[in-house]
Coordinates of C-alpha atoms and ligand atoms in Angstrom, one line a residue:
X1 CA 0.1 -0.5 0.3
X2 CA 1.2 3.5 -1.0
X3 CA 2.1 5.8 1.6
X4 CA -1.2 8.2 1.1
X5 CA -3.9 6.8 0.1
X6 CA -7.8 7.7 -1.6
X7 CA -10.1 5.7 -2.6
X8 CA -13.3 7.5 -4.5
X9 CA -12.6 10.1 -1.8
X10 CA -15.6 12.7 -1.8
X11 CA -16.6 16.0 0.0
X12 CA -20.0 18.0 -0.7
X13 CA -20.6 21.2 1.4
X14 CA -24.2 22.3 2.4
X15 CA -24.1 25.7 1.8
X16 CA -27.5 27.9 2.6
X17 CA -29.6 29.3 -0.2
X18 CA -30.0 32.8 1.2
X19 CA -31.7 35.7 -1.2
X20 CA -30.0 38.8 0.0
X21 CA -29.9 41.1 2.2
X22 CA -32.1 41.0 5.5
X23 CA -35.4 40.0 3.6
X24 CA -33.4 37.1 2.5
X25 CA -32.4 36.1 6.1
X26 CA -35.5 36.6 8.0
X27 CA -36.8 34.4 5.2
X28 CA -34.4 32.1 5.7
X29 CA -35.5 31.5 8.7
X30 CA -38.8 29.6 7.5
X31 CA -38.1 28.6 4.1
X32 CA -34.6 26.9 4.7
X33 CA -33.4 26.0 1.3
X34 CA -29.7 24.6 0.9
X35 CA -27.6 23.5 -2.2
X36 CA -24.6 21.1 -2.2
X37 CA -21.7 21.8 -3.4
X38 CA -19.2 18.9 -4.4
X39 CA -16.0 20.3 -3.9
X40 CA -14.2 17.2 -4.0
X41 CA -15.1 14.6 -6.7
X42 CA -14.8 10.7 -6.4
X43 CA -11.0 11.8 -5.8
X44 CA -8.3 8.2 -6.0
X45 CA -4.7 9.0 -5.3
X46 CA -1.8 7.4 -4.7
X47 CA 1.2 8.1 -3.3
X48 CA 4.5 6.9 -2.3
X49 CA 7.3 7.1 0.4
X50 CA 9.3 10.1 -1.0
X51 CA 7.6 11.3 -3.8
X52 CA 6.8 15.3 -4.2
X53 CA 3.3 16.2 -5.9
X54 CA 2.2 19.2 -7.1
X55 CA -1.3 19.0 -6.9
X56 CA -2.7 22.3 -9.1
X57 CA -5.6 23.5 -9.7
X58 CA -8.0 27.2 -10.8
X59 CA -9.7 29.1 -7.8
X60 CA -12.4 26.4 -5.9
X61 CA -11.1 23.7 -7.9
X62 CA -10.9 21.4 -4.7
X63 CA -7.7 21.6 -3.4
X64 CA -7.6 22.8 0.6
X65 CA -10.4 20.4 0.1
X66 CA -8.7 17.6 -0.7
X67 CA -5.1 19.0 2.0
X68 CA -8.0 18.8 4.5
X69 CA -9.0 15.6 4.4
X70 CA -6.0 14.1 3.6
X71 CA -5.2 15.9 7.0
X72 CA -8.0 14.8 9.1
X73 CA -9.2 18.4 9.5
X74 CA -12.0 17.4 7.8
X75 CA -14.4 14.4 7.5
X76 CA -15.4 13.1 4.0
X77 CA -18.8 12.7 2.7
X78 CA -17.5 8.9 1.5
X79 CA -14.5 7.3 0.3
X80 CA -11.6 6.4 2.2
X81 CA -8.3 7.9 3.4
X82 CA -5.3 6.5 4.3
X83 CA -2.4 7.7 5.4
X84 CA 0.9 5.6 6.6
X85 CA -2.3 2.4 7.0
X86 CA -4.3 4.4 9.7
X87 CA -7.4 6.4 8.9
X88 CA -6.3 11.0 9.5
X89 CA -9.8 10.8 10.9
X90 CA -10.1 7.6 13.3
X91 CA -6.7 7.9 13.9
X92 CA -5.4 11.3 14.9
X93 CA -3.5 11.6 17.2
X94 CA -0.8 9.0 15.9
X95 CA -0.8 10.3 12.9
X96 CA -0.4 14.2 14.6
X97 CA 2.5 13.3 14.8
X98 CA 3.3 12.1 11.3
X99 CA 2.1 14.9 9.6
X100 CA 2.9 18.3 9.1
X101 CA 0.5 21.0 7.3
X102 CA 1.3 24.6 6.4
X103 CA -1.5 26.4 5.0
X104 CA -0.3 29.9 3.4
X105 CA -3.3 31.7 3.8
X106 CA -3.7 30.8 7.7
X107 CA -1.5 30.5 10.6
X108 CA -1.1 27.5 13.2
X109 CA 0.3 29.7 15.5
X110 CA -1.0 31.5 18.8
X111 CA -1.7 35.1 18.1
X112 CA -0.7 36.4 21.1
X113 CA 2.6 34.6 21.6
X114 CA 6.5 35.4 20.7
X115 CA 6.8 33.0 18.2
X116 CA 9.3 31.1 20.5
X117 CA 6.4 30.6 23.2
X118 CA 4.2 28.6 19.9
X119 CA 7.0 26.4 19.1
X120 CA 7.2 25.7 22.8
X121 CA 4.1 24.9 23.2
X122 CA 4.4 22.3 20.6
X123 CA 7.5 21.4 21.2
X124 CA 5.8 20.1 24.4
X125 CA 2.4 19.0 22.5
X126 CA 4.8 16.5 20.3
X127 CA 7.1 15.7 23.1
X128 CA 9.6 17.1 21.3
X129 CA 13.2 16.6 24.2
X130 CA 14.9 19.6 25.0
X131 CA 18.1 18.6 22.8
X132 CA 16.3 18.0 19.5
X133 CA 14.2 21.2 19.9
X134 CA 17.5 22.7 20.0
X135 CA 19.7 20.9 17.2
X136 CA 15.9 21.5 15.2
X137 CA 15.3 25.2 15.8
X138 CA 19.3 25.3 15.0
X139 CA 18.8 24.0 11.1
X140 CA 15.7 25.9 10.9
X141 CA 17.9 28.6 11.7
X142 CA 20.2 28.1 8.8
X143 CA 17.4 28.2 6.3
X144 CA 15.2 30.4 7.6
X145 CA 16.7 32.8 9.6
X146 CA 14.6 31.9 12.0
X147 CA 16.8 34.0 14.8
X148 CA 14.7 37.5 14.0
X149 CA 11.2 36.1 14.4
X150 CA 11.3 34.6 17.1
X151 CA 10.8 37.2 19.7
X152 CA 7.9 38.1 17.6
X153 CA 4.8 38.0 18.0
X154 CA 2.5 36.2 16.7
X155 CA 0.4 39.2 15.1
X156 CA 3.0 41.1 14.7
X157 CA 4.9 39.5 12.4
X158 CA 5.2 40.6 8.8
X159 CA 4.3 37.7 5.9
X160 CA 7.5 36.6 4.8
X161 CA 8.0 36.0 8.8
X162 CA 5.7 34.9 9.2
X163 CA 5.3 32.0 7.0
X164 CA 8.8 31.3 7.7
X165 CA 7.5 31.3 11.5
X166 CA 4.4 28.7 10.4
X167 CA 6.7 26.3 8.6
X168 CA 9.1 26.0 11.4
X169 CA 5.9 24.9 13.2
X170 CA 4.6 22.0 10.4
X171 CA 8.0 20.8 10.5
X172 CA 9.4 21.0 14.0
X173 CA 8.1 16.8 14.6
X174 CA 9.9 16.3 12.2
X175 CA 7.0 14.4 10.2
X176 CA 7.1 12.1 7.3
X177 CA 4.5 13.3 5.4
X178 CA 3.9 17.0 5.2
X179 CA 1.1 19.1 2.7
X180 CA 2.2 22.4 1.2
X181 CA -0.7 24.3 0.5
X182 CA 0.3 27.5 -0.8
X183 CA 3.2 28.2 1.1
X184 CA 4.6 31.3 -0.5
X185 CA 1.7 33.4 -1.0
X186 CA 2.2 36.6 -1.0
X187 CA 6.1 36.5 -0.2
X188 CA 8.9 38.6 -2.0
X189 CA 11.6 36.7 -3.8
X190 CA 14.0 36.6 -2.1
X191 CA 11.9 34.6 0.8
X192 CA 10.7 32.4 -1.4
X193 CA 13.6 31.5 -2.5
X194 CA 15.1 30.8 1.2
X195 CA 11.9 28.9 1.7
X196 CA 11.8 26.9 -1.4
X197 CA 15.4 26.2 -0.9
X198 CA 14.1 24.5 2.0
X199 CA 11.4 22.5 0.8
X200 CA 14.5 21.2 -1.6
X201 CA 15.8 20.1 1.4
X202 CA 13.5 18.2 3.2
X203 CA 13.1 16.4 0.6
X204 CA 16.0 14.9 -0.1
X205 CA 16.2 13.9 3.6
X206 CA 12.9 12.3 2.1
X207 CA 9.7 13.7 3.2
X208 CA 6.1 12.9 1.3
X209 CA 5.3 15.9 0.3
X210 CA 2.2 17.9 -1.5
X211 CA 2.6 20.8 -2.6
X212 CA -0.4 23.0 -3.4
X213 CA 0.3 26.1 -5.6
X214 CA -0.2 28.6 -8.4
X215 CA 3.3 29.8 -8.7
X216 CA 5.1 27.1 -11.0
X217 CA 7.7 28.6 -10.0
X218 CA 7.3 26.5 -6.5
X219 CA 6.9 22.9 -8.1
X220 CA 9.6 23.5 -10.6
X221 CA 12.7 21.8 -10.0
X222 CA 10.6 20.3 -6.7
X223 CA 7.9 17.7 -8.0
X224 CA 8.6 15.2 -10.5
X225 CA 4.8 14.0 -10.3
X226 CA 1.5 16.8 -11.5
X227 CA -1.6 16.2 -10.5
X228 CA -4.6 18.5 -11.8
X229 CA -7.9 18.9 -10.5
X230 CA -10.7 20.5 -11.8
X231 CA -14.0 21.2 -10.5
X232 CA -12.9 18.3 -7.3
X233 CA -11.8 15.9 -9.6
X234 CA -8.5 15.1 -11.2
X235 CA -8.2 14.9 -14.8
X236 CA -4.7 14.6 -15.0
X237 CA -1.9 12.7 -12.7
X238 CA 1.3 11.9 -14.4
X239 CA 5.1 13.2 -15.2
X240 CA 5.4 17.1 -14.5
X241 CA 8.5 17.5 -17.1
X242 CA 6.1 15.9 -20.0
X243 CA 3.7 18.3 -19.4
X244 CA 5.8 21.6 -19.1
X245 CA 8.5 19.9 -22.4
X246 CA 4.4 19.8 -24.3
X247 CA 2.7 22.7 -22.7
X248 CA 5.0 25.4 -21.1
X249 CA 7.1 25.7 -23.7
X250 CA 5.5 29.0 -24.7
X251 CA 7.6 32.9 -23.4
X252 CA 6.4 35.9 -23.1
X253 CA 9.1 38.6 -23.3
X254 CA 8.1 42.0 -22.5
X255 CA 10.0 44.7 -24.3
X256 CA 10.4 48.1 -24.5
X257 CA 12.0 49.8 -27.0
X258 CA 13.3 53.9 -27.3
X259 CA 11.6 54.4 -30.6
X260 CA 8.1 52.7 -31.6
X261 CA 8.9 49.1 -33.9
X262 CA 7.1 48.8 -37.2
X263 CA 5.2 45.3 -35.9
X264 CA 6.5 43.9 -39.7
X265 CA 9.9 44.8 -38.8
X266 CA 9.7 42.3 -35.6
X267 CA 8.2 40.1 -37.3
X268 CA 10.5 39.8 -40.0
X269 CA 12.9 39.8 -37.0
X270 CA 12.1 36.9 -35.1
X271 CA 10.6 34.4 -37.6
X272 CA 7.9 32.0 -36.0
X273 CA 6.6 33.8 -33.0
X274 CA 4.2 36.0 -32.6
X275 CA 4.5 39.7 -32.2
X276 CA 1.8 41.8 -30.0
X277 CA 1.4 45.7 -29.5
X278 CA 1.8 46.3 -25.6
X279 CA -0.2 49.3 -23.8
X280 CA 2.1 52.3 -25.8
X281 CA 3.8 52.4 -29.1
X282 CA 6.7 51.8 -27.3
X283 CA 6.2 48.8 -25.7
X284 CA 5.4 45.1 -27.3
X285 CA 5.5 41.6 -26.0
X286 CA 7.1 38.6 -28.6
X287 CA 5.8 35.4 -27.9
X288 CA 7.9 32.1 -28.9
X289 CA 8.8 29.0 -28.5
X290 CA 11.5 28.3 -25.7
X291 CA 13.0 25.5 -27.9
X292 CA 12.7 27.0 -30.9
X293 CA 14.5 30.5 -29.9
X294 CA 16.1 31.0 -26.2
X295 CA 15.1 34.4 -25.0
X296 CA 19.2 35.9 -25.9
X297 CA 18.6 35.4 -29.8
X298 CA 15.2 37.0 -29.4
X299 CA 16.8 40.4 -28.1
X300 CA 19.8 39.6 -30.3
X301 CA 17.8 39.1 -33.2
X302 CA 15.7 42.8 -32.6
X303 CA 19.2 44.7 -31.2
X304 CA 20.0 46.1 -35.1
X305 CA 16.4 47.9 -34.8
X306 CA 16.2 50.0 -32.3
X307 CA 17.8 50.7 -29.1
X308 CA 15.6 48.1 -25.7
X309 CA 15.0 50.4 -22.9
X310 CA 13.8 47.2 -21.0
X311 CA 13.2 43.8 -21.3
X312 CA 11.7 41.1 -19.6
X313 CA 10.7 37.3 -19.8
X314 CA 7.0 35.6 -18.8
X315 CA 6.7 32.5 -18.5
X316 CA 3.0 30.8 -18.4
X317 CA 1.9 30.4 -14.5
X318 CA 1.0 26.3 -14.4
X319 CA -2.5 28.2 -13.9
X320 CA -1.9 29.3 -17.7
X321 CA -1.5 25.6 -18.6
X322 CA -4.3 24.2 -16.6
X323 CA -6.8 27.0 -17.9
X324 CA -5.5 26.0 -21.6
X325 CA -6.1 22.3 -21.1
X326 CA -9.7 23.3 -19.9
X327 CA -10.4 25.4 -23.2
X328 CA -9.3 22.2 -25.0
X329 CA -6.7 24.0 -26.3
X330 CA -4.3 21.8 -24.7
X331 CA -4.6 18.2 -24.6
X332 CA -3.5 16.4 -21.7
X333 CA -4.0 12.4 -21.6
X334 CA -2.2 11.2 -18.6
X335 CA -5.4 10.8 -16.5
Ligands
LIG401 N1 -16.5 25.2 4.6 C1 -17.1 25.4 3.5 N2 -18.2 25.2 3.1 C2 -18.6 25.4 1.4 N3 -17.8 25.5 0.7 C3 -16.5 25.3 0.6 C4 -16.4 25.2 1.7 N4 -14.8 25.2 1.9 C5 -15.1 24.9 0.0 N5 -16.2 25.2 -0.2 C6 -16.2 25.1 -1.4 O1 -16.0 24.3 -1.9 C7 -15.1 24.2 -3.6 C8 -13.3 23.7 -3.3 O2 -12.5 24.7 -2.0 P1 -11.7 25.0 -1.8 O3 -11.3 25.8 -1.0 O4 -11.3 23.5 -1.9 O5 -10.9 24.9 -3.6 P2 -9.1 25.4 -4.4 O6 -9.1 24.8 -5.3 O7 -8.3 25.4 -2.8 O8 -9.2 27.0 -3.9 P3 -8.3 27.8 -4.6 O9 -6.7 28.1 -5.1 O10 -8.8 29.4 -4.4 O11 -7.4 27.9 -2.4 C9 -15.4 25.8 -3.9 O12 -16.1 26.3 -4.2 C10 -15.4 26.4 -1.6 O13 -16.3 27.6 -2.7

C-alpha cells in the first residue's frame, strides 16, 4: 500500500440558499433551502513514500479541501483515506505526529505569543526532547533565518516572517508526510527562494510532500509528479516534465523600445514568433517557443532595429497551462 491512499474520496458542502439582504436572511429562518457543492468528487490518489507531488488547479477546484481531507481536518462525505495504513479521522492523534500541514493563507501560531513560545508549546504537544528541539531550531535558523522572528508576537509578524515561522511549526516534529498549501503566497522573491530551498532539503531527506500552489516556480525543480484537479475531479496525474515540455514551452518577451517599431519589422526579424502590440507604441510582446529560440537570441535579433530600454521574460504560469487544458487548447491524456 502507498503511504498516502485516497479511494473514491468525496466531500460535499451544504450551503444555505439565501436571498440577499436582511429580508433574505429572515425568509431563510422560515423556509430553509440549501444547495450541495461537491468540492471533491470521487478522487483516487496514491502517493508513495518519498514522492514530491504538485497538486494544482484553478481557484475553487478542490485543492484545499483535499488537503484538509488527507490531514483529517475534514471528514469525507464518502470514500476513504489511509495514511501509512491509518485513518486521519479515526487515528487522528497517532497521525498528528506523522503529518505536518502548512496553509499559506492561515497561521497555526498563537496570535498573542512570541513565536518562540508558540514553538515551545508545539514542542511540548509533540513531546520533543529539549536537545532535539534545539538542534531542529538551529537547522531552521540556518535556512530560514529564524532568529529575528523568534521574539516577535504572532500578530506582529510580517507575511514573510509569518510564513517562515509557520513552516517551522509545521515541520518541527519532523513529520514523514507534509502538505504545503500555497506555501509561498504573497512572499517576496528573496524569501520565496529561501523557502523553496528549504522544501528541497526536506524532500531530499525523504519526506513525502504534497504541494499546492498557483506558482509554477514553487513546483519547478521540486516535484516530479503533477496532479491537476478541476471541479473536484482529477483530470491529470503524470510526469511534470512531460507537461512542461509539451505545454509550457512558450515564453513571452516583453520589450520597451526607444523608438516605436513597426510590428512587421519585428515579425520579419523573428520568424516563427507571435508579435503583439503593447500598452504604448514603445511596448510590445513577443511570444516564442523556448525550444526554437532563446530569449537572448530574440533580443539579439531585435537589437539592430532600435535601442532596447528594458525587457523581461515571462513564462506561462501553471494556472495558465491548466486554463488552456480546460479550454481544450491543450490535450493531456494521462489521467
Ligand atoms: N467550508 C465550506 N463550506 C462551503 N463550501 C466550501 C467550503 N470550503 C470550500 N468550499 C467550496 O468548495 C469548493 C472547493 O474549495 P477549495 O477551497 O477546496 O478550492 P481550492 O482549489 O483550494 O481553491 P483556491 O485555489 O481558491 O484556494 C469551492 O467552490 C468552495 O467555495
